[in-house]
Amino acid sequence: MSKSRAEAAAGAPGIILRYLQEQNRPYSAQDVFGNLQKEHGLGKAAVVKALDQLAQQGKIKEKTYGKQKIYFADQDQFDAVNDADLHSLDAKIVALTAKVQNLQQSCRHMEAELKELTSALTTPEMQKEIQELKKECAHYTERLGNIKAATNHVTPEEKEKVYKERQKYCKEWRKRKRMTTELCDAILEGYPKSKKQFFEEVGIETDEDHNVRLPDP
């Protein structure tokens, strides 16, 4: 055992006794070890030995529940608490609980604000973004000006003519497709092979083969 570990073990009874008296609540040996190990460097064996020693000396109380031992401060050393004191303590607990809840809520709000701030653009980044947007805006402004200045605009009459021609050709397309479909269906009623095989033998290519869809009327 190293010197520092030996010194910690030697002082373990005093450290543990003060801790149990200050907390005034039951603990297992594992609880005491977990709570004091980091701050005082106490080993598990030193904690168990110190607890047993304090219990044998009557400085703390020990209760056994199944295979586990529970240790707590001797209650006889504390002054008796009357009902008024208990009510006062309860009121303090309620007030402190409310304060803790308020502080937790404030922390959550501050964490949310911090997250928002850290995810926001920095001043140099914002300046760079503004310059990029200005360039993009100037580009579209120039493009809009060129469009407005162009002399080859389509007149409403020309647009209407194109639209009517489109309707005419789409109507004819739809008509011929229906006629072809009906004719193929009639042939396939007596055809011994599948529709796909028939199309391949005859050399028929459908709109779907070329990813073409008839426009809506």
PDB file of C-alpha atoms in Angstrom:
ATOM      1  CA  MET A   1       0.000   0.000   0.000  1.00  0.00           C
ATOM      2  CA  SER A   2       1.380   3.453  -0.940  1.00  0.00           C
ATOM      3  CA  LYS A   3       1.967   6.126   1.692  1.00  0.00           C
ATOM      4  CA  SER A   4      -0.910   8.326   0.470  1.00  0.00           C
ATOM      5  CA  ARG A   5      -3.301   5.362   0.404  1.00  0.00           C
ATOM      6  CA  ALA A   6      -2.151   4.313   3.884  1.00  0.00           C
ATOM      7  CA  GLU A   7      -2.694   7.861   5.213  1.00  0.00           C
ATOM      8  CA  ALA A   8      -6.155   7.961   3.668  1.00  0.00           C
ATOM      9  CA  ALA A   9      -7.030   4.597   5.245  1.00  0.00           C
ATOM     10  CA  ALA A  10      -5.798   5.782   8.651  1.00  0.00           C
ATOM     11  CA  GLY A  11      -8.020   8.866   8.461  1.00  0.00           C
ATOM     12  CA  ALA A  12     -11.005   6.981   7.052  1.00  0.00           C
ATOM     13  CA  PRO A  13     -12.923   6.548  10.368  1.00  0.00           C
ATOM     14  CA  GLY A  14     -12.890  10.289  11.090  1.00  0.00           C
ATOM     15  CA  ILE A  15     -13.838  11.221   7.524  1.00  0.00           C
ATOM     16  CA  ILE A  16     -16.681   8.703   7.392  1.00  0.00           C
ATOM     17  CA  LEU A  17     -17.994   9.629  10.851  1.00  0.00           C
ATOM     18  CA  ARG A  18     -18.208  13.330   9.906  1.00  0.00           C
ATOM     19  CA  TYR A  19     -19.839  12.441   6.616  1.00  0.00           C
ATOM     20  CA  LEU A  20     -22.556  10.282   8.211  1.00  0.00           C
ATOM     21  CA  GLN A  21     -23.237  12.916  10.869  1.00  0.00           C
ATOM     22  CA  GLU A  22     -23.488  15.720   8.291  1.00  0.00           C
ATOM     23  CA  GLN A  23     -25.734  13.761   5.925  1.00  0.00           C
ATOM     24  CA  ASN A  24     -27.706  12.042   8.708  1.00  0.00           C
ATOM     25  CA  ARG A  25     -29.171   9.393   6.425  1.00  0.00           C
ATOM     26  CA  PRO A  26     -28.543   5.657   5.947  1.00  0.00           C
ATOM     27  CA  TYR A  27     -25.852   4.453   3.542  1.00  0.00           C
ATOM     28  CA  SER A  28     -24.434   1.123   2.461  1.00  0.00           C
ATOM     29  CA  ALA A  29     -20.675   0.611   2.361  1.00  0.00           C
ATOM     30  CA  GLN A  30     -20.813   0.882  -1.432  1.00  0.00           C
ATOM     31  CA  ASP A  31     -22.635   4.225  -1.169  1.00  0.00           C
ATOM     32  CA  VAL A  32     -20.044   5.634   1.238  1.00  0.00           C
ATOM     33  CA  PHE A  33     -17.203   4.396  -0.948  1.00  0.00           C
ATOM     34  CA  GLY A  34     -18.755   5.876  -4.094  1.00  0.00           C
ATOM     35  CA  ASN A  35     -19.401   9.248  -2.451  1.00  0.00           C
ATOM     36  CA  LEU A  36     -16.006   9.680  -0.755  1.00  0.00           C
ATOM     37  CA  GLN A  37     -13.568   7.807  -2.989  1.00  0.00           C
ATOM     38  CA  LYS A  38     -12.968  10.598  -5.471  1.00  0.00           C
ATOM     39  CA  GLU A  39     -12.530  13.395  -2.934  1.00  0.00           C
ATOM     40  CA  HIS A  40     -10.572  11.505  -0.272  1.00  0.00           C
ATOM     41  CA  GLY A  41      -9.042   8.609  -2.233  1.00  0.00           C
ATOM     42  CA  LEU A  42     -10.487   5.954   0.066  1.00  0.00           C
ATOM     43  CA  GLY A  43     -10.330   2.327  -1.033  1.00  0.00           C
ATOM     44  CA  LYS A  44     -13.327  -0.017  -0.712  1.00  0.00           C
ATOM     45  CA  ALA A  45     -11.593  -2.189   1.890  1.00  0.00           C
ATOM     46  CA  ALA A  46     -10.653   0.858   4.008  1.00  0.00           C
ATOM     47  CA  VAL A  47     -14.274   2.087   3.922  1.00  0.00           C
ATOM     48  CA  VAL A  48     -15.685  -1.278   4.999  1.00  0.00           C
ATOM     49  CA  LYS A  49     -13.105  -1.602   7.779  1.00  0.00           C
ATOM     50  CA  ALA A  50     -13.762   1.935   9.050  1.00  0.00           C
ATOM     51  CA  LEU A  51     -17.540   1.410   9.081  1.00  0.00           C
ATOM     52  CA  ASP A  52     -17.230  -1.835  11.038  1.00  0.00           C
ATOM     53  CA  GLN A  53     -14.831  -0.152  13.483  1.00  0.00           C
ATOM     54  CA  LEU A  54     -17.175   2.812  14.044  1.00  0.00           C
ATOM     55  CA  ALA A  55     -20.139   0.472  14.543  1.00  0.00           C
ATOM     56  CA  GLN A  56     -18.227  -1.636  17.090  1.00  0.00           C
ATOM     57  CA  GLN A  57     -17.224   1.547  18.961  1.00  0.00           C
ATOM     58  CA  GLY A  58     -20.872   2.624  19.072  1.00  0.00           C
ATOM     59  CA  LYS A  59     -20.174   5.841  17.181  1.00  0.00           C
ATOM     60  CA  ILE A  60     -22.579   4.885  14.381  1.00  0.00           C
ATOM     61  CA  LYS A  61     -25.480   2.468  14.076  1.00  0.00           C
ATOM     62  CA  GLU A  62     -25.589  -0.618  11.879  1.00  0.00           C
ATOM     63  CA  LYS A  63     -28.618  -2.486  10.512  1.00  0.00           C
ATOM     64  CA  THR A  64     -28.562  -5.671   8.454  1.00  0.00           C
ATOM     65  CA  TYR A  65     -31.111  -6.220   5.694  1.00  0.00           C
ATOM     66  CA  GLY A  66     -30.606  -9.617   4.134  1.00  0.00           C
ATOM     67  CA  LYS A  67     -27.008  -9.690   2.926  1.00  0.00           C
ATOM     68  CA  GLN A  68     -26.554  -5.921   3.009  1.00  0.00           C
ATOM     69  CA  LYS A  69     -25.545  -3.735   5.947  1.00  0.00           C
ATOM     70  CA  ILE A  70     -26.795  -0.170   6.326  1.00  0.00           C
ATOM     71  CA  TYR A  71     -24.910   2.422   8.395  1.00  0.00           C
ATOM     72  CA  PHE A  72     -26.170   5.725   9.828  1.00  0.00           C
ATOM     73  CA  ALA A  73     -25.328   8.261  12.496  1.00  0.00           C
ATOM     74  CA  ASP A  74     -26.359   7.615  16.108  1.00  0.00           C
ATOM     75  CA  GLN A  75     -29.591   9.586  16.475  1.00  0.00           C
ATOM     76  CA  ASP A  76     -29.109  10.016  20.232  1.00  0.00           C
ATOM     77  CA  GLN A  77     -26.465  12.694  19.589  1.00  0.00           C
ATOM     78  CA  PHE A  78     -28.985  14.948  17.862  1.00  0.00           C
ATOM     79  CA  ASP A  79     -31.399  17.236  19.670  1.00  0.00           C
ATOM     80  CA  ALA A  80     -35.049  16.213  19.622  1.00  0.00           C
ATOM     81  CA  VAL A  81     -37.068  18.081  17.010  1.00  0.00           C
ATOM     82  CA  ASN A  82     -40.565  19.273  17.888  1.00  0.00           C
ATOM     83  CA  ASP A  83     -43.515  19.628  15.503  1.00  0.00           C
ATOM     84  CA  ALA A  84     -42.925  23.334  14.999  1.00  0.00           C
ATOM     85  CA  ASP A  85     -39.339  22.730  13.931  1.00  0.00           C
ATOM     86  CA  LEU A  86     -40.469  19.968  11.575  1.00  0.00           C
ATOM     87  CA  HIS A  87     -43.049  22.278   9.967  1.00  0.00           C
ATOM     88  CA  SER A  88     -40.375  24.942   9.608  1.00  0.00           C
ATOM     89  CA  LEU A  89     -38.010  22.460   7.965  1.00  0.00           C
ATOM     90  CA  ASP A  90     -40.781  21.260   5.638  1.00  0.00           C
ATOM     91  CA  ALA A  91     -41.464  24.855   4.601  1.00  0.00           C
ATOM     92  CA  LYS A  92     -37.770  25.400   3.898  1.00  0.00           C
ATOM     93  CA  ILE A  93     -37.654  22.218   1.831  1.00  0.00           C
ATOM     94  CA  VAL A  94     -40.652  23.366  -0.219  1.00  0.00           C
ATOM     95  CA  ALA A  95     -39.075  26.787  -0.763  1.00  0.00           C
ATOM     96  CA  LEU A  96     -35.697  25.343  -1.716  1.00  0.00           C
ATOM     97  CA  THR A  97     -37.343  22.810  -4.048  1.00  0.00           C
ATOM     98  CA  ALA A  98     -39.178  25.607  -5.836  1.00  0.00           C
ATOM     99  CA  LYS A  99     -35.939  27.579  -6.059  1.00  0.00           C
ATOM    100  CA  VAL A 100     -34.125  24.590  -7.533  1.00  0.00           C
ATOM    101  CA  GLN A 101     -36.891  24.105 -10.103  1.00  0.00           C
ATOM    102  CA  ASN A 102     -36.722  27.772 -11.089  1.00  0.00           C
ATOM    103  CA  LEU A 103     -32.951  27.580 -11.426  1.00  0.00           C
ATOM    104  CA  GLN A 104     -33.231  24.423 -13.528  1.00  0.00           C
ATOM    105  CA  GLN A 105     -35.739  26.128 -15.806  1.00  0.00           C
ATOM    106  CA  SER A 106     -33.462  29.160 -16.117  1.00  0.00           C
ATOM    107  CA  CYS A 107     -30.557  26.855 -16.969  1.00  0.00           C
ATOM    108  CA  ARG A 108     -32.605  25.174 -19.683  1.00  0.00           C
ATOM    109  CA  HIS A 109     -33.499  28.563 -21.179  1.00  0.00           C
ATOM    110  CA  MET A 110     -29.883  29.679 -21.067  1.00  0.00           C
ATOM    111  CA  GLU A 111     -28.724  26.414 -22.647  1.00  0.00           C
ATOM    112  CA  ALA A 112     -31.271  26.887 -25.445  1.00  0.00           C
ATOM    113  CA  GLU A 113     -30.074  30.457 -26.012  1.00  0.00           C
ATOM    114  CA  LEU A 114     -26.450  29.320 -26.000  1.00  0.00           C
ATOM    115  CA  LYS A 115     -27.223  26.582 -28.525  1.00  0.00           C
ATOM    116  CA  GLU A 116     -28.971  29.115 -30.750  1.00  0.00           C
ATOM    117  CA  LEU A 117     -26.084  31.555 -30.507  1.00  0.00           C
ATOM    118  CA  THR A 118     -23.432  28.933 -31.239  1.00  0.00           C
ATOM    119  CA  SER A 119     -25.369  27.732 -34.299  1.00  0.00           C
ATOM    120  CA  ALA A 120     -25.819  31.267 -35.670  1.00  0.00           C
ATOM    121  CA  LEU A 121     -23.462  32.811 -38.209  1.00  0.00           C
ATOM    122  CA  THR A 122     -20.551  34.853 -36.962  1.00  0.00           C
ATOM    123  CA  THR A 123     -20.182  38.506 -38.051  1.00  0.00           C
ATOM    124  CA  PRO A 124     -17.566  37.704 -40.745  1.00  0.00           C
ATOM    125  CA  GLU A 125     -19.728  34.826 -41.994  1.00  0.00           C
ATOM    126  CA  MET A 126     -22.776  37.096 -42.151  1.00  0.00           C
ATOM    127  CA  GLN A 127     -20.806  39.754 -44.051  1.00  0.00           C
ATOM    128  CA  LYS A 128     -19.653  37.136 -46.544  1.00  0.00           C
ATOM    129  CA  GLU A 129     -23.212  35.829 -46.930  1.00  0.00           C
ATOM    130  CA  ILE A 130     -24.488  39.365 -47.570  1.00  0.00           C
ATOM    131  CA  GLN A 131     -21.892  39.896 -50.302  1.00  0.00           C
ATOM    132  CA  GLU A 132     -22.859  36.605 -51.966  1.00  0.00           C
ATOM    133  CA  LEU A 133     -26.537  37.546 -51.854  1.00  0.00           C
ATOM    134  CA  LYS A 134     -25.795  40.964 -53.332  1.00  0.00           C
ATOM    135  CA  LYS A 135     -23.920  39.329 -56.219  1.00  0.00           C
ATOM    136  CA  GLU A 136     -26.766  36.892 -56.790  1.00  0.00           C
ATOM    137  CA  CYS A 137     -29.317  39.725 -56.667  1.00  0.00           C
ATOM    138  CA  ALA A 138     -27.301  41.770 -59.194  1.00  0.00           C
ATOM    139  CA  HIS A 139     -27.112  38.747 -61.508  1.00  0.00           C
ATOM    140  CA  TYR A 140     -30.879  38.225 -61.487  1.00  0.00           C
ATOM    141  CA  THR A 141     -31.520  41.963 -61.862  1.00  0.00           C
ATOM    142  CA  GLU A 142     -29.338  42.007 -64.975  1.00  0.00           C
ATOM    143  CA  ARG A 143     -31.056  38.915 -66.322  1.00  0.00           C
ATOM    144  CA  LEU A 144     -34.498  40.436 -65.736  1.00  0.00           C
ATOM    145  CA  GLY A 145     -33.422  43.611 -67.498  1.00  0.00           C
ATOM    146  CA  ASN A 146     -32.265  41.609 -70.532  1.00  0.00           C
ATOM    147  CA  ILE A 147     -35.556  39.756 -70.668  1.00  0.00           C
ATOM    148  CA  LYS A 148     -37.539  42.985 -70.510  1.00  0.00           C
ATOM    149  CA  ALA A 149     -35.366  44.556 -73.209  1.00  0.00           C
ATOM    150  CA  ALA A 150     -35.709  41.621 -75.592  1.00  0.00           C
ATOM    151  CA  THR A 151     -37.761  42.176 -78.773  1.00  0.00           C
ATOM    152  CA  ASN A 152     -38.665  38.569 -79.463  1.00  0.00           C
ATOM    153  CA  HIS A 153     -41.488  38.283 -76.926  1.00  0.00           C
ATOM    154  CA  VAL A 154     -44.298  35.883 -77.741  1.00  0.00           C
ATOM    155  CA  THR A 155     -47.565  37.716 -78.394  1.00  0.00           C
ATOM    156  CA  PRO A 156     -50.836  36.532 -76.820  1.00  0.00           C
ATOM    157  CA  GLU A 157     -52.072  35.553 -80.281  1.00  0.00           C
ATOM    158  CA  GLU A 158     -48.993  33.420 -80.950  1.00  0.00           C
ATOM    159  CA  LYS A 159     -49.299  31.808 -77.533  1.00  0.00           C
ATOM    160  CA  GLU A 160     -52.960  30.978 -78.179  1.00  0.00           C
ATOM    161  CA  LYS A 161     -52.090  29.483 -81.565  1.00  0.00           C
ATOM    162  CA  VAL A 162     -49.406  27.242 -80.070  1.00  0.00           C
ATOM    163  CA  TYR A 163     -51.762  26.155 -77.297  1.00  0.00           C
ATOM    164  CA  LYS A 164     -54.507  25.193 -79.790  1.00  0.00           C
ATOM    165  CA  GLU A 165     -52.038  23.250 -81.925  1.00  0.00           C
ATOM    166  CA  ARG A 166     -50.868  21.415 -78.846  1.00  0.00           C
ATOM    167  CA  GLN A 167     -54.471  20.484 -78.007  1.00  0.00           C
ATOM    168  CA  LYS A 168     -55.017  19.294 -81.576  1.00  0.00           C
ATOM    169  CA  TYR A 169     -51.950  17.039 -81.638  1.00  0.00           C
ATOM    170  CA  CYS A 170     -52.561  15.673 -78.162  1.00  0.00           C
ATOM    171  CA  LYS A 171     -56.145  14.824 -79.141  1.00  0.00           C
ATOM    172  CA  GLU A 172     -54.900  12.993 -82.224  1.00  0.00           C
ATOM    173  CA  TRP A 173     -52.210  11.240 -80.146  1.00  0.00           C
ATOM    174  CA  ARG A 174     -54.820  10.078 -77.643  1.00  0.00           C
ATOM    175  CA  LYS A 175     -57.131   8.895 -80.439  1.00  0.00           C
ATOM    176  CA  ARG A 176     -54.451   6.888 -82.245  1.00  0.00           C
ATOM    177  CA  LYS A 177     -53.195   5.357 -79.000  1.00  0.00           C
ATOM    178  CA  ARG A 178     -56.717   4.189 -78.144  1.00  0.00           C
ATOM    179  CA  MET A 179     -57.212   2.710 -81.617  1.00  0.00           C
ATOM    180  CA  THR A 180     -53.854   0.910 -81.430  1.00  0.00           C
ATOM    181  CA  THR A 181     -54.608  -0.446 -77.969  1.00  0.00           C
ATOM    182  CA  GLU A 182     -58.018  -1.756 -79.063  1.00  0.00           C
ATOM    183  CA  LEU A 183     -56.530  -3.366 -82.166  1.00  0.00           C
ATOM    184  CA  CYS A 184     -53.727  -5.047 -80.181  1.00  0.00           C
ATOM    185  CA  ASP A 185     -56.192  -6.316 -77.597  1.00  0.00           C
ATOM    186  CA  ALA A 186     -58.304  -7.856 -80.329  1.00  0.00           C
ATOM    187  CA  ILE A 187     -55.259  -9.606 -81.840  1.00  0.00           C
ATOM    188  CA  LEU A 188     -54.015 -10.807 -78.453  1.00  0.00           C
ATOM    189  CA  GLU A 189     -57.300 -12.619 -77.785  1.00  0.00           C
ATOM    190  CA  GLY A 190     -56.202 -15.285 -80.260  1.00  0.00           C
ATOM    191  CA  TYR A 191     -52.462 -14.860 -79.943  1.00  0.00           C
ATOM    192  CA  PRO A 192     -50.729 -17.811 -78.233  1.00  0.00           C
ATOM    193  CA  LYS A 193     -47.948 -15.775 -76.650  1.00  0.00           C
ATOM    194  CA  SER A 194     -47.735 -12.913 -74.172  1.00  0.00           C
ATOM    195  CA  LYS A 195     -48.400  -9.270 -74.955  1.00  0.00           C
ATOM    196  CA  LYS A 196     -44.718  -8.452 -74.474  1.00  0.00           C
ATOM    197  CA  GLN A 197     -43.635 -11.164 -76.907  1.00  0.00           C
ATOM    198  CA  PHE A 198     -46.189  -9.935 -79.457  1.00  0.00           C
ATOM    199  CA  PHE A 199     -44.881  -6.357 -79.246  1.00  0.00           C
ATOM    200  CA  GLU A 200     -41.292  -7.593 -79.667  1.00  0.00           C
ATOM    201  CA  GLU A 201     -42.133  -9.727 -82.712  1.00  0.00           C
ATOM    202  CA  VAL A 202     -44.168  -7.004 -84.424  1.00  0.00           C
ATOM    203  CA  GLY A 203     -41.773  -4.234 -83.405  1.00  0.00           C
ATOM    204  CA  ILE A 204     -44.215  -2.082 -81.464  1.00  0.00           C
ATOM    205  CA  GLU A 205     -42.695   0.530 -79.131  1.00  0.00           C
ATOM    206  CA  THR A 206     -44.926   2.059 -76.487  1.00  0.00           C
ATOM    207  CA  ASP A 207     -44.836   5.487 -74.843  1.00  0.00           C
ATOM    208  CA  GLU A 208     -43.732   3.796 -71.643  1.00  0.00           C
ATOM    209  CA  ASP A 209     -40.706   2.264 -73.387  1.00  0.00           C
ATOM    210  CA  HIS A 210     -39.430   5.807 -73.969  1.00  0.00           C
ATOM    211  CA  ASN A 211     -40.638   7.257 -70.634  1.00  0.00           C
ATOM    212  CA  VAL A 212     -43.156   9.436 -72.477  1.00  0.00           C
ATOM    213  CA  ARG A 213     -46.490  10.366 -70.913  1.00  0.00           C
ATOM    214  CA  LEU A 214     -49.501  11.801 -72.713  1.00  0.00           C
ATOM    215  CA  PRO A 215     -50.021  15.365 -71.418  1.00  0.00           C
ATOM    216  CA  ASP A 216     -53.179  16.197 -69.520  1.00  0.00           C
ATOM    217  CA  PRO A 217     -55.948  17.740 -71.626  1.00  0.00           C
TER     218      PRO A 217
END
